[in-house]
Amino acid sequence: MHFNDYVVVFIRRVWFFIFKLEYGDYARLNNQVEEANRQLRHMRGDDLQGLTMEELQQLEKTLETGLRRVLHRKGEQIMEQINDLRKKVMEMTKTGKQMVAESETVVLEDGQSSDSITNISESGNSRENDDCSDTSLRLGHHMTKVHGFDDQ
């Protein structure tokens, strides 16, 4: 035999060895895929006829554990949504109170704000300003009650 013949034989053996390794990996991976598909069918409730009592109990335990995890995660998401909604309500309430406070300082037709009218009624003769002061106070108080923004 010549040297070239030895090289050819060696190359053939290497290729055969590589083929066996790759085929073995393919067969192993194929078996794993088949097993995963079988387990998935069982979890969906399909192909249960051939299972023993022990296998059925193990499947039930697995499904119960998974269901507990799903329900736990669902509860977490619901609580997150509730907390987000509470924050939004608080922000909206704060904004509403600010809007009411701003509307109470609206400039009246004669150019005076309700704050300045209150200051006038508190100084000097309270009897002279009672009508104007009472009216503005009642309106301001009424507006907070109507819109639900009173500070209780």
PDB file of N, CA, C and O in Angstrom, residues 141-149:
ATOM      1  N   HIS A 141     -68.087  77.722  48.610  1.00  0.00           N
ATOM      2  CA  HIS A 141     -68.351  76.500  49.369  1.00  0.00           C
ATOM      3  C   HIS A 141     -69.242  75.559  48.567  1.00  0.00           C
ATOM      4  O   HIS A 141     -69.018  74.364  48.504  1.00  0.00           O
ATOM      5  N   HIS A 142     -70.249  76.137  47.899  1.00  0.00           N
ATOM      6  CA  HIS A 142     -71.157  75.343  47.088  1.00  0.00           C
ATOM      7  C   HIS A 142     -70.406  74.639  45.953  1.00  0.00           C
ATOM      8  O   HIS A 142     -70.647  73.478  45.676  1.00  0.00           O
ATOM      9  N   MET A 143     -69.461  75.315  45.312  1.00  0.00           N
ATOM     10  CA  MET A 143     -68.723  74.735  44.190  1.00  0.00           C
ATOM     11  C   MET A 143     -67.892  73.541  44.645  1.00  0.00           C
ATOM     12  O   MET A 143     -67.785  72.550  43.938  1.00  0.00           O
ATOM     13  N   THR A 144     -67.298  73.634  45.831  1.00  0.00           N
ATOM     14  CA  THR A 144     -66.497  72.493  46.288  1.00  0.00           C
ATOM     15  C   THR A 144     -67.392  71.311  46.595  1.00  0.00           C
ATOM     16  O   THR A 144     -67.016  70.175  46.357  1.00  0.00           O
ATOM     17  N   LYS A 145     -68.583  71.555  47.118  1.00  0.00           N
ATOM     18  CA  LYS A 145     -69.520  70.461  47.412  1.00  0.00           C
ATOM     19  C   LYS A 145     -70.045  69.835  46.125  1.00  0.00           C
ATOM     20  O   LYS A 145     -70.146  68.637  46.003  1.00  0.00           O
ATOM     21  N   VAL A 146     -70.374  70.661  45.143  1.00  0.00           N
ATOM     22  CA  VAL A 146     -70.946  70.188  43.891  1.00  0.00           C
ATOM     23  C   VAL A 146     -69.952  69.285  43.167  1.00  0.00           C
ATOM     24  O   VAL A 146     -70.287  68.234  42.664  1.00  0.00           O
ATOM     25  N   HIS A 147     -68.698  69.670  43.120  1.00  0.00           N
ATOM     26  CA  HIS A 147     -67.702  68.916  42.376  1.00  0.00           C
ATOM     27  C   HIS A 147     -67.052  67.821  43.211  1.00  0.00           C
ATOM     28  O   HIS A 147     -66.207  67.118  42.717  1.00  0.00           O
ATOM     29  N   GLY A 148     -67.417  67.692  44.468  1.00  0.00           N
ATOM     30  CA  GLY A 148     -66.892  66.603  45.308  1.00  0.00           C
ATOM     31  C   GLY A 148     -65.467  66.810  45.747  1.00  0.00           C
ATOM     32  O   GLY A 148     -64.759  65.864  46.011  1.00  0.00           O
ATOM     33  N   PHE A 149     -65.014  68.050  45.854  1.00  0.00           N
ATOM     34  CA  PHE A 149     -63.635  68.306  46.231  1.00  0.00           C
ATOM     35  C   PHE A 149     -63.530  68.978  47.582  1.00  0.00           C
ATOM     36  O   PHE A 149     -62.602  69.723  47.847  1.00  0.00           O
TER      37      PHE A 149
END
